[in-house]
XYZ file of N, CA and C in Angstrom:
690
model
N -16.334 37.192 -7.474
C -15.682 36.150 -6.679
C -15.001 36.775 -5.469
N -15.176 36.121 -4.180
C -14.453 36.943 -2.824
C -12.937 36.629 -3.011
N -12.423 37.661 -2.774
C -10.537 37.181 -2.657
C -10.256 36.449 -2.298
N -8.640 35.464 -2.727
C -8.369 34.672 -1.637
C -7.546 35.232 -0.671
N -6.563 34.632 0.103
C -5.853 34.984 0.765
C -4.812 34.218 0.555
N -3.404 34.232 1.063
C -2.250 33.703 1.488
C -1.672 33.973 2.453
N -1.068 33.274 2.905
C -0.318 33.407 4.395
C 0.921 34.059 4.225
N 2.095 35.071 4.565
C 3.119 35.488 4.652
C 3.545 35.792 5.998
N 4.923 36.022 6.054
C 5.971 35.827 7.522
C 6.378 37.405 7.673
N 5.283 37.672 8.908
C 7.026 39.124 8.919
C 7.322 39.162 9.968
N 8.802 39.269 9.841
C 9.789 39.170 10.961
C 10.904 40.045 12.065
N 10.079 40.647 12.901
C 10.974 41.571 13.778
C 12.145 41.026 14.460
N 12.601 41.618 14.529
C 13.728 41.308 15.923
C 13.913 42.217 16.151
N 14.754 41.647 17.932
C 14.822 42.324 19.144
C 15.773 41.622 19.769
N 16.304 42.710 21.370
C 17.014 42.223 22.313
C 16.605 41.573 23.173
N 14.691 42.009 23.784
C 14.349 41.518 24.735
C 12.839 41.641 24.036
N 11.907 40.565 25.106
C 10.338 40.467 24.844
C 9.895 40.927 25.836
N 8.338 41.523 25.879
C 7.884 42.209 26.945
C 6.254 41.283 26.959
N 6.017 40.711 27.646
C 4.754 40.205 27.691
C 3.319 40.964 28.359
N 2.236 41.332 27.886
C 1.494 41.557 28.558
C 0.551 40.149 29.480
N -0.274 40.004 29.598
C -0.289 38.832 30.876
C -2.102 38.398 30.439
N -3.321 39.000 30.806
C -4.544 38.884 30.262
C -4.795 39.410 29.046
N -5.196 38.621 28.122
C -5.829 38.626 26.895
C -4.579 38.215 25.564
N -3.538 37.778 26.525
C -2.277 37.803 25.278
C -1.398 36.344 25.716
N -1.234 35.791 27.239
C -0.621 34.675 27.005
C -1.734 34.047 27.601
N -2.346 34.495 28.375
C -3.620 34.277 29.397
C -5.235 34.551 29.306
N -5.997 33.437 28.960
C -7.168 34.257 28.806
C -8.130 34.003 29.795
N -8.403 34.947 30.767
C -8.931 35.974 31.471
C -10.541 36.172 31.490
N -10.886 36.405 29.959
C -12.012 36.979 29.933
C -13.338 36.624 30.783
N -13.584 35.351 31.225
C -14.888 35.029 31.965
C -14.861 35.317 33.234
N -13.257 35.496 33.562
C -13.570 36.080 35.273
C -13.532 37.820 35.369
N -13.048 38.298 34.179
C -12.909 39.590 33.846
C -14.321 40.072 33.887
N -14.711 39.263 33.069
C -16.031 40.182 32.512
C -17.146 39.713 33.497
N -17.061 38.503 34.238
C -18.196 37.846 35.425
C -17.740 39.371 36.735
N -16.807 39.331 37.087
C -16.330 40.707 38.226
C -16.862 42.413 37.542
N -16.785 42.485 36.166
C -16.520 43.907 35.751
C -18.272 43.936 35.653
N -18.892 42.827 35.179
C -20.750 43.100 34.861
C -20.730 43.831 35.814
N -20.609 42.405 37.454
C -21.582 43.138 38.578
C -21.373 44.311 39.148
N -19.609 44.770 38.615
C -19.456 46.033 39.007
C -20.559 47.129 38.565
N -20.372 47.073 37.207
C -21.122 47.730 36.377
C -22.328 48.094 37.095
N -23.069 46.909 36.784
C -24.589 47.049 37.328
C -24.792 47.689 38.609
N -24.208 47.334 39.786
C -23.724 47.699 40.777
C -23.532 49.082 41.123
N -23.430 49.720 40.306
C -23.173 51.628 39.785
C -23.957 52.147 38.942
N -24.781 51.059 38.523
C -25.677 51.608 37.874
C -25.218 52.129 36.392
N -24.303 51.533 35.518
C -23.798 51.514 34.797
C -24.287 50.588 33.539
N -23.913 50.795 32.532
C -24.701 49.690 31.193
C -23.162 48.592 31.068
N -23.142 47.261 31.455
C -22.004 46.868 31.611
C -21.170 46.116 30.296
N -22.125 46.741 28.954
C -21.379 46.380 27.816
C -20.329 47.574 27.247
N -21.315 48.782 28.324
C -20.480 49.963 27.750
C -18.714 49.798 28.291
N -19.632 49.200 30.261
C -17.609 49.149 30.489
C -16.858 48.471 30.646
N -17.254 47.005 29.600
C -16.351 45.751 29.121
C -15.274 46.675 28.294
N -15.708 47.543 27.103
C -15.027 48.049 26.246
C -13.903 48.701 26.859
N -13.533 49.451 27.844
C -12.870 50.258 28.611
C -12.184 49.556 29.708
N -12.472 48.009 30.347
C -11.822 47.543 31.094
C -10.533 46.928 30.862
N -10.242 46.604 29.850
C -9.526 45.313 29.470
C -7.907 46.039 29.347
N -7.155 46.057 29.794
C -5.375 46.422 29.370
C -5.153 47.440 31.091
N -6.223 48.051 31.691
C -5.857 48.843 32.986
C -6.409 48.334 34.039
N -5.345 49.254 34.889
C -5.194 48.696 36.281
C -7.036 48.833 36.692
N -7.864 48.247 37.617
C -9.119 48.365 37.670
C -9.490 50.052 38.251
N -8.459 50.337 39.346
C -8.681 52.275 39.811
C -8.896 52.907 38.445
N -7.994 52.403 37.415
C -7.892 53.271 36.436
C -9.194 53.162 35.417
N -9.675 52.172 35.051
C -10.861 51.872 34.853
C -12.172 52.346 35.762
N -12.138 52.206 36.374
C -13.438 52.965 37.509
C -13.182 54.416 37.447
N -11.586 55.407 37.103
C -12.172 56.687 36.919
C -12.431 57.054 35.741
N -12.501 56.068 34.661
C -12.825 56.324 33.246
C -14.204 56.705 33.305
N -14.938 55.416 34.087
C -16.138 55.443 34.333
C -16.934 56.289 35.123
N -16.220 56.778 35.827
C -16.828 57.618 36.850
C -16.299 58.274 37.316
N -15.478 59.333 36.051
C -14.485 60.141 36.623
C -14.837 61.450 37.260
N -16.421 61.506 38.398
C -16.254 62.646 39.594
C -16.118 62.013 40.413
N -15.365 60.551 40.298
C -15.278 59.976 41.707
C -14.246 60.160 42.627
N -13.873 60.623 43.885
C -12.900 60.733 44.139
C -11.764 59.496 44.058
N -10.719 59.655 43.856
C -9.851 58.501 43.400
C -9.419 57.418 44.447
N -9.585 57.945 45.883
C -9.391 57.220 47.097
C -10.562 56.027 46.935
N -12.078 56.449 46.274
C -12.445 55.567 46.266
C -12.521 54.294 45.404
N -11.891 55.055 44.227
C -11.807 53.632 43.158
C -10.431 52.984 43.513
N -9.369 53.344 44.670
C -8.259 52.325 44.780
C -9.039 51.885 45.671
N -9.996 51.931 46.926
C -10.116 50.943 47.816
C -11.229 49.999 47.255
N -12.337 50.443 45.890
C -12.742 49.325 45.628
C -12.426 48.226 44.987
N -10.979 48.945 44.281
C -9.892 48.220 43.518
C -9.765 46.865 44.182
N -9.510 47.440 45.319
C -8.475 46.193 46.406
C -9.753 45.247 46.510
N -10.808 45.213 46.492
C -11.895 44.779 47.016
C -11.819 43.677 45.428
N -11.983 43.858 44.208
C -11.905 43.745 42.851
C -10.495 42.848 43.054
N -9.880 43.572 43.260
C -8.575 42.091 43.495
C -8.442 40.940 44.020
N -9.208 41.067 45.019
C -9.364 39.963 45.887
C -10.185 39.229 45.148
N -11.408 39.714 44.471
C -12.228 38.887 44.241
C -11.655 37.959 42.822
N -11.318 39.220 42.168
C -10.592 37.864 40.563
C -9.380 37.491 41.286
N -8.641 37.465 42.382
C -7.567 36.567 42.225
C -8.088 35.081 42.724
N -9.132 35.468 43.648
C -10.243 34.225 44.350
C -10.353 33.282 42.726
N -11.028 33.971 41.936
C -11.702 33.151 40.885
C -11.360 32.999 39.558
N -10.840 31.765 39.719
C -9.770 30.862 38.544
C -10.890 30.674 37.275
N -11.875 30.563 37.679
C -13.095 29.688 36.899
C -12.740 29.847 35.059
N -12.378 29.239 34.052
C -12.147 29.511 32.839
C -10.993 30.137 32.643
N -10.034 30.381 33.474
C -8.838 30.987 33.344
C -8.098 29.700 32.551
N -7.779 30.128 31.343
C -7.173 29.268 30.434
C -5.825 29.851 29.105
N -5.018 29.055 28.984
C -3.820 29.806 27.976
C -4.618 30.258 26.778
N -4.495 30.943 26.070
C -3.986 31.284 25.026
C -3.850 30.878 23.791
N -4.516 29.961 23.291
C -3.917 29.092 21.893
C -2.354 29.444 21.785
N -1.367 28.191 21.960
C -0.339 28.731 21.727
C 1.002 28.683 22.353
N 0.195 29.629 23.959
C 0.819 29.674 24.893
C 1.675 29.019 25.308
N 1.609 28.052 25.542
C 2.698 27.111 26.216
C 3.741 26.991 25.472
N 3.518 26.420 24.118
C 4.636 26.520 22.906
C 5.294 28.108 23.117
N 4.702 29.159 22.792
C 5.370 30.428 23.161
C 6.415 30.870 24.245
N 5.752 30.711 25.268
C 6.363 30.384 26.576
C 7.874 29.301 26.847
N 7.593 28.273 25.950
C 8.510 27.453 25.961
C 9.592 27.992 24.831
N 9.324 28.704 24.192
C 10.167 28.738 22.957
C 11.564 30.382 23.129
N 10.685 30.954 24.311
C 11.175 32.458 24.456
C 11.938 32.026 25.783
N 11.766 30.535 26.814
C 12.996 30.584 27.883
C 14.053 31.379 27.784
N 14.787 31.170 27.141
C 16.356 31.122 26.847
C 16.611 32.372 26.777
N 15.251 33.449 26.035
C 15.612 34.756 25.805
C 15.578 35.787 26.715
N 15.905 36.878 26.836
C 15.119 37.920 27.854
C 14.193 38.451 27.500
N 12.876 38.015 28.783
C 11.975 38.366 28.725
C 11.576 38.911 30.097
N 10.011 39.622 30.185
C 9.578 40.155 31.004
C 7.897 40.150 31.225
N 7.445 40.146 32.127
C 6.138 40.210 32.600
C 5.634 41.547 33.019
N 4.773 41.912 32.266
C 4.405 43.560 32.055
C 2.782 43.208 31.899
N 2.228 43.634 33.825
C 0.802 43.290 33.653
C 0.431 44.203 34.564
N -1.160 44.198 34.439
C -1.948 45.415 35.404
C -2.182 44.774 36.276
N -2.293 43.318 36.674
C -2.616 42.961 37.570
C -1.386 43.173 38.474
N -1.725 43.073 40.172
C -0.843 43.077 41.072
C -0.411 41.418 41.161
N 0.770 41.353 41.931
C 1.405 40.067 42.157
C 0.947 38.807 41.893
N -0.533 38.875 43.290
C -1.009 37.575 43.755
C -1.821 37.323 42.638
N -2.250 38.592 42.127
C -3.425 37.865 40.379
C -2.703 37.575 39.754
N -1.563 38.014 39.286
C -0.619 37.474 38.241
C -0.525 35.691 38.537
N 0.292 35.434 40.357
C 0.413 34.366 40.146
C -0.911 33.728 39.925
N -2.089 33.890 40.495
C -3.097 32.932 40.716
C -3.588 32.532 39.099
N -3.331 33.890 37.804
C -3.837 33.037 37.038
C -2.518 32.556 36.003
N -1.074 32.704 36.573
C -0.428 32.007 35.582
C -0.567 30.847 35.936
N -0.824 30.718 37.397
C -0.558 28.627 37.872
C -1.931 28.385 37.994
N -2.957 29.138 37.274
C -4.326 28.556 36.503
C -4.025 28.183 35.183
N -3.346 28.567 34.292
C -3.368 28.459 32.709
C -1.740 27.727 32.567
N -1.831 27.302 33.586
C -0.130 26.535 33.762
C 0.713 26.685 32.628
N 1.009 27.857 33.149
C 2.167 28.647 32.474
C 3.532 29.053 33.126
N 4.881 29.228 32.593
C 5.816 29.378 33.264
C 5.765 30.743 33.665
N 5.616 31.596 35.144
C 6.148 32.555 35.585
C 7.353 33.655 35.142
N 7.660 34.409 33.998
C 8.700 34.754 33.898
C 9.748 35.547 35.461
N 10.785 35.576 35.234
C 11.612 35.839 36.664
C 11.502 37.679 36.337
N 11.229 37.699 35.468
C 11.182 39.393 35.723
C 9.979 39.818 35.211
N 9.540 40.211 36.127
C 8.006 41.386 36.149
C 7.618 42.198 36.361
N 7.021 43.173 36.227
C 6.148 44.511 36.265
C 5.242 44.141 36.985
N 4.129 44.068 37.678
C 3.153 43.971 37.934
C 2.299 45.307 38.931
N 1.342 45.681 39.088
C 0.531 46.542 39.710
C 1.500 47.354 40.539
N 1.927 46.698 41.402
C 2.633 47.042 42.615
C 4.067 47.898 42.024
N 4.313 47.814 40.651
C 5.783 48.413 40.581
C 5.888 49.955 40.485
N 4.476 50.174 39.465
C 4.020 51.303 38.967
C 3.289 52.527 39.137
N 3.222 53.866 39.119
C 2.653 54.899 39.937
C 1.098 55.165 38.470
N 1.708 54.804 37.468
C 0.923 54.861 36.539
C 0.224 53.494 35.434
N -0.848 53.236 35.381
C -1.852 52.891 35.140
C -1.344 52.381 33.105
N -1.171 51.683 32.368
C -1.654 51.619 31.235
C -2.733 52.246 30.487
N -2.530 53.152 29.729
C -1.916 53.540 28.706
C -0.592 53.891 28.776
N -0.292 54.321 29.771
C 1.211 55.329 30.485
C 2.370 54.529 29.945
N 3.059 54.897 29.613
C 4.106 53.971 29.805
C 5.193 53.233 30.612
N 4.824 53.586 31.721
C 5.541 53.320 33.165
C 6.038 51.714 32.610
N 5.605 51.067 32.397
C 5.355 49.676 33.007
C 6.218 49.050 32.251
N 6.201 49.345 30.788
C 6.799 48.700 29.790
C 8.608 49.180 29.692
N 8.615 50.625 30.017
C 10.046 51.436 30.297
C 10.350 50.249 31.632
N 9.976 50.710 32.589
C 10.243 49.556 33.647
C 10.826 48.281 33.123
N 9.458 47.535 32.255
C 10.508 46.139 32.112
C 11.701 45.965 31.400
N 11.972 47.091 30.134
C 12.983 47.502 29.157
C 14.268 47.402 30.322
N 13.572 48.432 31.296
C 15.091 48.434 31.923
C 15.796 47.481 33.035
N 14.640 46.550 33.116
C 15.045 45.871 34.257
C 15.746 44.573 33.745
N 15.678 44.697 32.193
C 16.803 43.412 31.111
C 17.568 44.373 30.860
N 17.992 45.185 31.068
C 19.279 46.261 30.757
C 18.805 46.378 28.746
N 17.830 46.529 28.733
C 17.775 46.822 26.852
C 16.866 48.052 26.422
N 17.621 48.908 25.561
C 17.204 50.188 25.072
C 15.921 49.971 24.911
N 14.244 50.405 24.791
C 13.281 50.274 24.658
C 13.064 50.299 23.037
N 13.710 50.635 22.221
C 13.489 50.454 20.444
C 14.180 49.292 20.442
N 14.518 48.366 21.007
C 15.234 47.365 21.042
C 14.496 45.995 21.820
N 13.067 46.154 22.412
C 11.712 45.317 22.748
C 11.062 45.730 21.936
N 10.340 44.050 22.026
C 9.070 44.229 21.112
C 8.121 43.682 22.052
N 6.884 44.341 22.138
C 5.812 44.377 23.106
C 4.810 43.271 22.271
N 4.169 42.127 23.386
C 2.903 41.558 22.729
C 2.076 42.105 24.223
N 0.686 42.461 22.880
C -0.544 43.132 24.021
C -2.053 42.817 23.211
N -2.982 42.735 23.686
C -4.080 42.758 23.459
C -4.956 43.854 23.438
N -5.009 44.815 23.779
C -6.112 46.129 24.228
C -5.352 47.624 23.859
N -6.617 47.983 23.519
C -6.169 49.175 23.288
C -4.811 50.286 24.345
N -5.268 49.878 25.574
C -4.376 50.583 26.399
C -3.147 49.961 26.231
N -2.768 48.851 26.486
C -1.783 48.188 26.469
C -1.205 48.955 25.014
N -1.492 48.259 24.280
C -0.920 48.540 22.873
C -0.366 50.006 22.399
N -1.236 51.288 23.092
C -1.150 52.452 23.026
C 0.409 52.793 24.143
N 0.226 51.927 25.782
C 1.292 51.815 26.397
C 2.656 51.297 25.501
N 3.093 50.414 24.918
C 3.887 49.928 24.323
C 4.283 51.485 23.154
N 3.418 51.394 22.630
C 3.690 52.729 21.496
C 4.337 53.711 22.081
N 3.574 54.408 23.173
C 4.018 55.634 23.901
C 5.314 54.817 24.828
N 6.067 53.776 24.828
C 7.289 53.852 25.226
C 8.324 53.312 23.731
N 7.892 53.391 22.890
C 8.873 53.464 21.941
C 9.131 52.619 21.278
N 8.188 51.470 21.879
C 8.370 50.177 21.203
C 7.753 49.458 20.295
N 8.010 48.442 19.698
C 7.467 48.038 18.963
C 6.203 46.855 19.186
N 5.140 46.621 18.883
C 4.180 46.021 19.397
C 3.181 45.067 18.311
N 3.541 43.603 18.856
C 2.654 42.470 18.144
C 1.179 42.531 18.836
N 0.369 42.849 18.412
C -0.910 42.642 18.398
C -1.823 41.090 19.097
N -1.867 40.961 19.657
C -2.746 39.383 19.502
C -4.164 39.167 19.998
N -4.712 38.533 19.367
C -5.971 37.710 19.369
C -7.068 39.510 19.007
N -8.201 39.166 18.971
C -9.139 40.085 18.364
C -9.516 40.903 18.695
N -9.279 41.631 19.501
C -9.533 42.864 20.531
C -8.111 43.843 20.048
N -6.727 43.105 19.682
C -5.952 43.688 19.024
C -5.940 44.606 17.653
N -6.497 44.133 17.090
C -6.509 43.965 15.610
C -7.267 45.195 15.037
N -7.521 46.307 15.859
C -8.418 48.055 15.907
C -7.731 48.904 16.387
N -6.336 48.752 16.534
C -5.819 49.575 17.378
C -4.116 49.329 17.188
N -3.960 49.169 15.818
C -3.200 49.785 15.123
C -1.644 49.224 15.576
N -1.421 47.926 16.076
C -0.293 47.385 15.995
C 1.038 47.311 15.158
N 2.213 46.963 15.676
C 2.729 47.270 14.239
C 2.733 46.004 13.358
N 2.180 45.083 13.930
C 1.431 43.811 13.456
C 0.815 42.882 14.075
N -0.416 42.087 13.465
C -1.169 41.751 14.276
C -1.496 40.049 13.863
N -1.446 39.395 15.078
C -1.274 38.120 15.087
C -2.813 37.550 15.903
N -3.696 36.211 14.938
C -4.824 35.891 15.466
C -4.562 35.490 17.182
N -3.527 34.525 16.998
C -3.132 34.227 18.698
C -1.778 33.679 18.565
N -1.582 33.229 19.549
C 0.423 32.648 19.526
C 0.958 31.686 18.750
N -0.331 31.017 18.142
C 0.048 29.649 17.088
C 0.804 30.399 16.162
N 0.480 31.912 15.565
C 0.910 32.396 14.720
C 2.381 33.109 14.755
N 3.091 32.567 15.834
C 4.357 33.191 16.554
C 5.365 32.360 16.029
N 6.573 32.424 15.637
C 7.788 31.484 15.920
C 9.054 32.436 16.350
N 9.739 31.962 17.376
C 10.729 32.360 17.859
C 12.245 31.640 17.790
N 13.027 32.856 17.363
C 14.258 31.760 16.863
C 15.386 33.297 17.610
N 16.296 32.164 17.754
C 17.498 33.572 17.773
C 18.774 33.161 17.339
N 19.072 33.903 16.515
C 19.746 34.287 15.731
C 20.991 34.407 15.856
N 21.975 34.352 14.834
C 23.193 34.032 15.040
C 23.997 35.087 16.194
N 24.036 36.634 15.644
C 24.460 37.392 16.415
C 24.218 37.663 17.982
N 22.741 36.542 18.532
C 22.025 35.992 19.399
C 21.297 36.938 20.017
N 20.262 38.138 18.641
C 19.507 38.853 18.680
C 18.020 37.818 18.346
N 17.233 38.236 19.038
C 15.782 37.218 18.698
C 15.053 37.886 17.675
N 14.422 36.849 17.319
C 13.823 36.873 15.706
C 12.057 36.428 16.065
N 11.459 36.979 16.008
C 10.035 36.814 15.813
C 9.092 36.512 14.764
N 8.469 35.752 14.005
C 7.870 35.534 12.429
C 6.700 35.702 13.219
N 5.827 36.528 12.453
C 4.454 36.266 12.816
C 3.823 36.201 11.335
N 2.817 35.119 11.397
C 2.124 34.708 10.212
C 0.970 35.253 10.137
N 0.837 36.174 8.859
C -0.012 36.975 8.720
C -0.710 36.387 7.092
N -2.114 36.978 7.128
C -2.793 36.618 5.905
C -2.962 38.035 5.164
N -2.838 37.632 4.086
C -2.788 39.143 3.074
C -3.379 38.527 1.808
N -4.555 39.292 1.242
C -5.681 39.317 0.808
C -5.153 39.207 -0.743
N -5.176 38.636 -1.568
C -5.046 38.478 -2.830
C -6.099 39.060 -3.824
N -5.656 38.223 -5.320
C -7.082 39.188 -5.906
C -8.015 38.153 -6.222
């Protein structure tokens, strides 16, 4: 007989939230992966190999994964070229299962926007997946280093004045998730690209979120997890 399962709650808290932006409140993927094919192909590249490698970094940083005898001047100016084009194209840019409830539920708290994209992509696809803008962000432009690094996430820690063991990071991708780790923090997992790469828990998408805060008016996170019975 196959196991069953049951649902159980586990519950972090924190001072502040750190959001990553594509693949976690925002999903991204059809303009991601419609821009990253023709890159691919375009270089003569197999473009399933560098879906796997695109997703959590800045795009320079991705192009020297791929083609790292390239000189680096040239993967920031095709970068810029790559920016323009996904901030152009909204097409399927959609929330998150979740999202909005999430979004709505973490107002009150301190939070932060911690993404690879630069500014104008950030806005173009939060006011695609009509989502609230958080007032404090990270984005492309803040950072000298690329995700995995941890630039980005230290950045947003400090820009809510809160110790970094004291955020809890939601991310999707390996880099991201590895970024969050390598700054000290703690990191919810979401949707399926998460769930290989070793979170300190991992949530299908944001339905599985509840946010509460707490008396001492430290925030409380439940994420609903399934655990395999006999």
């Amino acid at each position: 007989m196959p196991a069953s399962t049951t649902t159980a709650s586990v519950v972090l808290t924190a001072k502040a939230l750190l959001l990553d932006m594509d693949g976690t409140i925002v999903n991204s993927d059809a303009v991601v992966e419609r821009c990253w094919r023709d890159w691919a192909v375009s270089h003569g590249l197999d473009p399933e190999e560098a879906l796997k490698v695109v997703h959590g970094r800045q795009g320079y940083a991705t192009m020297a994964v791929l083609l790292p005898d390239r000189p680096m001047e040239v993967n920031h100016a095709e970068n810029a070229v790559m920016l323009a084009r996904e901030t152009a194209d909204t097409d399927g840019v959609v929330p998150v299962p979740g999202a909005p409830e999430f979004m709505a539920s973490i107002a009150a708290v301190p939070h932060a926007l911690v993404t690879s994209a630069d500014a104008a992509l950030a806005a173009a696809r939060m006011t695609a997946a009509a989502l609230p803008m958080p007032a404090v962000r990270v984005t492309a432009e803040s950072v000298q280093d690329s995700k995995p690094h941890p630039e980005g996430f230290l950045k947003g820690a400090a820009a809510l004045g809160v110790d970094p063991a004291d955020c809890i990071v939601f991310e999707d991708s390996a880099a991201g998730i590895a970024a969050g780790q390598a700054a000290g923090m703690r990191v919810i997992g979401i949707g399926p690209r998460a769930a290989a790469h070793n979170p300190t828990v991992h949530a299908a998408d944001l339905t599985a979120l509840r946010v509460t805060t707490a008396a001492d008016g430290s925030i409380e996170v439940a994420v609903a997890i399934e655990v395999a019975g006999a």
